[in-house]
Amino acid sequence: MGISKIVSNFVSPVLSIPGVFARATRNLLVTFNYHEISDNPSQFCTDFNLNVRPEIFAKQLLWIKKYFNIITPQQLVSGDFELPAAIVTFDDGFEGVFNEGAKLLKKAGIPAVVFMNMAPIQGQSCWSGLVTYLCEYDDAFKQHISKKYDRPIQPDFFLYCTQEDVQEYLDHYGNSVLDKADVYHGKFASKNDLLESAANGLYLGNHLFNHYNAASLSLQDLEQQYLLNESALSEFSNTVPLFSYPFGQPQRCYNRDTDELLSSLGAAHLFTAYQLFNRDPNARRLHRTTMFEDINSESLFRVNCLLPASINTLLRKKVWATD
């Protein structure tokens, strides 16, 4: 029996007692975090457990709707909503979200925010897909980095890898790896998908122009990445002043300085991928509960809502800073 199943079996009976789960969540704002919705996920999504099959996603939406007041981004910004509340979010802009995911969201009557990196939509390689491909599968790159920094490449190097690191490698070995990394990462939505997204109840938020770790950028470069993305998003009618930190892990991916800058640029709320409760729904920084395909029962859903840090750690296939 898996560890997550053991945890569920111990905790779930308590949460099944009438009123216990409702009482435990009555003052919470839960922000759910997804990435891809597909029956044929990319290797990237498979490696890091970022995909939820449509069949499971449909069930999860019903449970979210059963236990929480679903709110829109506008309600979040205005603070005009009742607890317990929930908002559904996606990161990156995968193709499946705008197709399979949007259909199921519309059927359930649930709005959602998709935090977009617009550089890949415009044809550039996605930074997170590129650096994870290089760090996971490209032995020559790993040797290059080990030699450059005089130590073995670390498991979390993708968080700290610089554009200079990658460009040096590409200058020496050529750009053929870019196509491999694009296939590895998987397909993004098209511009037409974005134009049609408002009709399906989707809103578009800012995730930086490309998927760089905000804390690894200078504040000047961070500002440029945010504003480039805002400019690219401005042609769509359903954009909202919300921001999600790429990778989203505490200390390594955001800090007080990045918060201050992004807020000054117009972001009303800043979303992380840190597994914590939101007891103050008006907080500038909001944390998210990541949803996995393994959350395939109502009892495990309840456990995940109340023990997000522990249960999400158990369900990860690899240690991954969810973006």
Coordinates of C-alpha atoms in Angstrom, one line a residue:
M1 CA 0.0 0.0 0.0
G2 CA 1.4 3.4 -1.0
I3 CA 2.2 6.0 1.7
S4 CA -0.4 8.4 0.4
K5 CA -3.0 5.7 0.7
I6 CA -2.0 5.0 4.3
V7 CA -2.2 8.7 5.2
S8 CA -5.6 8.8 3.6
N9 CA -6.9 5.8 5.4
F10 CA -5.9 7.2 8.8
V11 CA -7.0 10.8 8.3
S12 CA -10.1 10.3 6.0
P13 CA -12.3 8.7 8.6
V14 CA -11.9 11.7 10.9
L15 CA -12.8 14.1 8.0
S16 CA -15.8 12.0 7.2
I17 CA -17.5 12.8 10.5
P18 CA -20.3 15.2 9.6
G19 CA -19.2 18.8 10.0
V20 CA -15.5 18.1 10.7
F21 CA -14.2 19.0 7.2
A22 CA -16.6 21.9 6.9
R23 CA -15.5 23.3 10.3
A24 CA -11.8 22.8 9.4
T25 CA -12.1 24.7 6.1
R26 CA -14.7 27.3 7.1
N27 CA -12.2 30.2 7.2
L28 CA -10.0 29.2 4.3
L29 CA -9.3 30.4 0.8
V30 CA -7.9 27.5 -1.1
T31 CA -6.2 28.2 -4.4
F32 CA -5.9 25.1 -6.5
N33 CA -3.0 24.7 -8.9
Y34 CA -2.9 22.7 -12.1
H35 CA -0.7 22.5 -15.2
E36 CA -1.9 20.2 -17.9
I37 CA -5.2 18.3 -18.6
S38 CA -4.6 15.5 -21.1
D39 CA -4.9 11.8 -21.9
N40 CA -1.6 12.1 -23.7
P41 CA 0.7 14.2 -21.6
S42 CA 4.3 15.2 -22.6
Q43 CA 7.3 13.5 -21.1
F44 CA 7.9 16.7 -19.1
C45 CA 4.5 16.5 -17.5
T46 CA 4.9 12.8 -16.8
D47 CA 8.3 13.2 -15.3
F48 CA 7.1 15.8 -12.8
N49 CA 3.6 14.6 -12.2
L50 CA 2.0 17.8 -13.7
N51 CA -0.8 16.2 -15.7
V52 CA -4.3 15.2 -14.6
R53 CA -6.4 13.1 -17.0
P54 CA -9.7 14.7 -18.0
E55 CA -11.7 11.9 -16.2
I56 CA -10.0 12.6 -12.9
F57 CA -10.1 16.4 -13.4
A58 CA -13.9 16.3 -13.9
K59 CA -14.2 14.5 -10.5
Q60 CA -11.9 17.0 -8.7
L61 CA -14.0 19.9 -10.0
L62 CA -17.2 18.3 -8.6
W63 CA -15.4 18.0 -5.2
I64 CA -14.2 21.6 -5.3
K65 CA -17.7 22.8 -6.1
K66 CA -19.2 20.6 -3.3
Y67 CA -17.0 22.0 -0.5
F68 CA -16.2 25.6 -1.5
N69 CA -17.7 28.8 -2.8
I70 CA -16.1 29.1 -6.3
I71 CA -15.0 32.7 -6.9
T72 CA -13.9 34.7 -9.9
P73 CA -10.6 36.7 -10.2
Q74 CA -12.6 39.9 -9.9
Q75 CA -14.1 38.7 -6.6
L76 CA -10.7 37.8 -5.3
V77 CA -9.3 41.3 -6.1
S78 CA -12.3 43.1 -4.6
G79 CA -12.6 40.8 -1.6
D80 CA -16.3 40.4 -2.2
F81 CA -16.8 36.7 -1.4
E82 CA -17.7 34.3 1.4
L83 CA -15.4 31.7 3.0
P84 CA -14.7 28.9 2.5
A85 CA -13.7 29.9 -1.0
A86 CA -11.7 28.4 -3.8
I87 CA -10.2 29.6 -7.0
V88 CA -8.8 27.3 -9.7
T89 CA -5.6 28.2 -11.4
F90 CA -3.3 26.8 -14.1
D91 CA 0.4 27.6 -14.8
D92 CA 2.2 27.9 -18.2
G93 CA -0.6 27.6 -20.8
F94 CA -0.5 24.0 -22.0
E95 CA -2.7 23.1 -25.0
G96 CA -4.8 20.6 -23.1
V97 CA -6.0 23.3 -20.6
F98 CA -7.6 25.3 -23.4
N99 CA -9.2 22.2 -24.9
E100 CA -10.1 19.3 -22.6
G101 CA -9.7 21.4 -19.4
A102 CA -11.9 24.3 -20.7
K103 CA -14.7 22.0 -21.7
L104 CA -14.9 20.4 -18.3
L105 CA -14.6 23.8 -16.5
K106 CA -17.4 25.2 -18.6
K107 CA -19.6 22.2 -18.0
A108 CA -19.1 22.5 -14.2
G109 CA -19.6 26.3 -14.3
I110 CA -16.2 27.0 -12.8
P111 CA -14.1 29.9 -13.9
A112 CA -10.3 29.6 -13.8
V113 CA -7.1 31.6 -14.2
V114 CA -4.4 30.5 -16.6
F115 CA -1.0 32.1 -15.7
M116 CA 0.7 32.5 -19.1
N117 CA 4.3 32.6 -20.3
M118 CA 3.7 34.4 -23.7
A119 CA 7.2 33.8 -25.1
P120 CA 6.4 30.1 -25.9
I121 CA 3.1 31.2 -27.4
Q122 CA 5.1 33.4 -29.8
G123 CA 7.4 30.6 -30.8
Q124 CA 10.3 30.7 -28.3
S125 CA 11.4 27.7 -26.3
C126 CA 9.9 27.5 -22.8
W127 CA 12.7 28.1 -20.3
S128 CA 11.4 25.5 -17.8
G129 CA 11.2 22.8 -20.5
L130 CA 14.6 23.7 -21.9
V131 CA 16.5 23.7 -18.6
T132 CA 14.9 20.6 -17.2
Y133 CA 15.5 18.7 -20.4
L134 CA 19.2 19.8 -20.3
C135 CA 19.5 18.9 -16.6
E136 CA 17.7 15.6 -16.9
Y137 CA 18.7 14.2 -20.3
D138 CA 21.6 16.0 -21.8
D139 CA 24.9 14.4 -20.5
A140 CA 27.0 16.9 -22.5
F141 CA 25.3 19.8 -20.8
K142 CA 25.7 18.2 -17.4
Q143 CA 29.4 17.8 -18.0
H144 CA 29.6 21.4 -19.3
I145 CA 28.1 22.7 -16.1
S146 CA 30.1 20.4 -13.8
K147 CA 33.3 21.6 -15.5
K148 CA 32.2 25.3 -15.4
Y149 CA 31.4 25.3 -11.7
D150 CA 33.9 22.6 -10.7
R151 CA 31.3 20.4 -9.0
P152 CA 28.6 17.8 -10.0
I153 CA 25.4 19.3 -11.2
Q154 CA 22.8 19.5 -8.4
P155 CA 19.2 18.2 -8.6
D156 CA 17.8 21.7 -8.3
F157 CA 20.2 23.3 -10.7
F158 CA 17.4 24.1 -13.1
L159 CA 16.2 26.7 -10.6
Y160 CA 19.5 28.6 -10.7
C161 CA 20.7 27.9 -14.3
T162 CA 21.3 31.2 -16.1
Q163 CA 20.7 32.3 -19.6
E164 CA 24.5 32.6 -19.9
D165 CA 24.9 29.0 -18.9
V166 CA 22.6 27.8 -21.6
Q167 CA 23.8 30.2 -24.3
E168 CA 27.5 29.1 -23.8
Y169 CA 26.4 25.5 -24.3
L170 CA 24.3 26.3 -27.4
D171 CA 27.2 28.3 -28.9
H172 CA 29.5 25.4 -28.5
Y173 CA 27.2 22.4 -29.3
G174 CA 24.6 24.1 -31.6
N175 CA 20.8 24.7 -31.3
S176 CA 19.5 21.2 -32.2
V177 CA 18.7 20.6 -28.6
L178 CA 16.0 23.3 -28.7
D179 CA 13.7 21.2 -30.9
K180 CA 14.3 18.2 -28.6
A181 CA 13.4 20.3 -25.5
D182 CA 10.3 21.6 -27.2
V183 CA 9.0 18.1 -27.9
Y184 CA 9.9 17.1 -24.4
H185 CA 8.0 19.9 -22.8
G186 CA 4.8 19.5 -24.9
K187 CA 2.5 21.8 -26.8
F188 CA 1.3 25.2 -25.7
A189 CA -2.0 26.8 -26.5
S190 CA -2.3 28.7 -29.8
K191 CA -3.1 32.4 -30.1
N192 CA -6.6 31.3 -31.3
D193 CA -7.0 29.3 -28.1
L194 CA -6.4 32.4 -26.1
L195 CA -8.8 34.5 -28.2
E196 CA -11.5 31.9 -27.5
S197 CA -10.7 31.4 -23.9
A198 CA -13.0 34.2 -22.5
A199 CA -16.0 32.4 -23.9
N200 CA -15.0 29.3 -21.9
G201 CA -14.7 31.2 -18.6
L202 CA -10.9 31.4 -18.6
Y203 CA -8.9 34.4 -17.5
L204 CA -5.3 35.1 -18.3
G205 CA -2.7 36.1 -15.7
N206 CA 1.0 36.9 -15.8
H207 CA 3.7 34.2 -15.3
L208 CA 6.5 36.3 -16.8
F209 CA 7.3 36.5 -20.5
N210 CA 9.3 33.3 -20.2
H211 CA 9.5 30.9 -17.3
Y212 CA 12.5 32.3 -15.5
N213 CA 13.0 32.0 -11.7
A214 CA 12.1 35.5 -10.6
A215 CA 14.5 35.5 -7.6
S216 CA 17.4 34.6 -10.0
L217 CA 16.8 37.7 -12.1
S218 CA 17.9 41.2 -11.4
L219 CA 15.0 43.5 -10.4
Q220 CA 15.5 45.3 -13.8
D221 CA 15.3 42.1 -15.7
L222 CA 12.3 40.9 -13.6
E223 CA 10.5 44.2 -14.4
Q224 CA 11.2 43.8 -18.1
Q225 CA 9.9 40.2 -18.1
Y226 CA 6.7 41.2 -16.3
L227 CA 6.1 44.2 -18.6
L228 CA 6.8 42.2 -21.8
N229 CA 4.3 39.7 -20.7
E230 CA 1.7 42.4 -19.8
S231 CA 2.2 43.9 -23.3
A232 CA 1.7 40.5 -25.0
L233 CA -1.4 39.8 -22.9
S234 CA -3.0 43.2 -23.5
E235 CA -4.6 42.2 -26.8
F236 CA -6.9 39.8 -24.9
S237 CA -10.0 41.0 -23.2
N238 CA -9.9 38.5 -20.3
T239 CA -6.6 39.4 -18.6
V240 CA -6.6 40.0 -14.9
P241 CA -4.0 41.7 -12.6
L242 CA -2.8 38.5 -11.0
F243 CA 0.7 37.0 -11.0
S244 CA 2.1 33.5 -10.4
Y245 CA 5.7 33.0 -9.6
P246 CA 7.4 30.6 -12.0
F247 CA 8.6 27.5 -10.0
G248 CA 7.0 29.2 -7.0
Q249 CA 9.1 27.8 -4.2
P250 CA 9.8 29.8 -1.0
Q251 CA 13.1 31.7 -0.7
R252 CA 14.5 30.2 -3.8
C253 CA 11.9 31.7 -6.2
Y254 CA 10.5 34.8 -4.5
N255 CA 11.3 37.2 -1.7
R256 CA 10.2 40.6 -0.3
D257 CA 12.0 42.6 -3.0
T258 CA 10.3 40.6 -5.8
D259 CA 6.9 41.0 -4.1
E260 CA 7.4 44.8 -3.8
L261 CA 8.4 45.2 -7.4
L262 CA 5.6 43.1 -8.9
S263 CA 3.0 44.8 -6.7
S264 CA 4.3 48.2 -7.8
L265 CA 3.8 47.1 -11.4
G266 CA 0.2 46.3 -10.9
A267 CA -0.1 42.8 -9.6
A268 CA -3.0 42.7 -7.1
H269 CA -2.0 39.2 -5.8
L270 CA 1.1 37.1 -6.1
F271 CA 0.6 33.3 -6.2
T272 CA 3.3 30.8 -5.1
A273 CA 3.5 27.0 -5.3
Y274 CA 4.1 26.7 -1.6
Q275 CA 1.7 24.3 0.1
L276 CA 0.2 26.5 2.8
F277 CA -3.3 27.5 3.8
N278 CA -4.6 31.0 3.0
R279 CA -6.1 32.2 6.3
D280 CA -6.0 35.8 5.2
P281 CA -7.8 36.0 1.8
N282 CA -6.7 39.6 1.4
A283 CA -3.0 38.8 1.7
R284 CA -0.8 40.0 -1.2
R285 CA 0.9 36.7 -1.4
L286 CA -1.3 33.7 -1.8
H287 CA -0.2 30.1 -1.6
R288 CA -1.6 27.2 -3.6
T289 CA -2.5 23.6 -3.2
T290 CA -1.2 21.6 -6.2
M291 CA -3.6 18.9 -7.6
F292 CA -2.3 15.6 -8.9
E293 CA -3.9 12.8 -10.8
D294 CA -3.3 10.5 -7.8
I295 CA -6.0 12.5 -6.0
N296 CA -8.7 10.3 -7.4
S297 CA -11.1 9.9 -4.5
E298 CA -13.2 12.3 -2.4
S299 CA -11.5 11.2 0.8
L300 CA -8.0 11.9 -0.6
F301 CA -9.3 15.2 -1.9
R302 CA -10.3 16.2 1.6
V303 CA -6.9 15.1 3.0
N304 CA -5.1 17.1 0.3
C305 CA -7.0 20.2 1.2
L306 CA -6.1 20.0 4.8
L307 CA -2.7 18.5 4.7
P308 CA -1.4 20.0 1.4
A309 CA 2.3 20.1 2.3
S310 CA 2.6 16.5 3.5
I311 CA 0.3 14.8 1.0
N312 CA 1.7 16.7 -2.0
T313 CA 5.2 15.7 -1.0
L314 CA 4.1 12.1 -0.9
L315 CA 2.4 12.2 -4.3
R316 CA 5.3 13.7 -6.2
K317 CA 7.2 11.4 -8.5
K318 CA 10.2 13.7 -8.3
V319 CA 11.1 16.6 -6.1
W320 CA 9.8 19.4 -8.4
A321 CA 9.2 23.0 -7.7
T322 CA 5.9 23.3 -9.4
D323 CA 5.7 26.2 -11.7

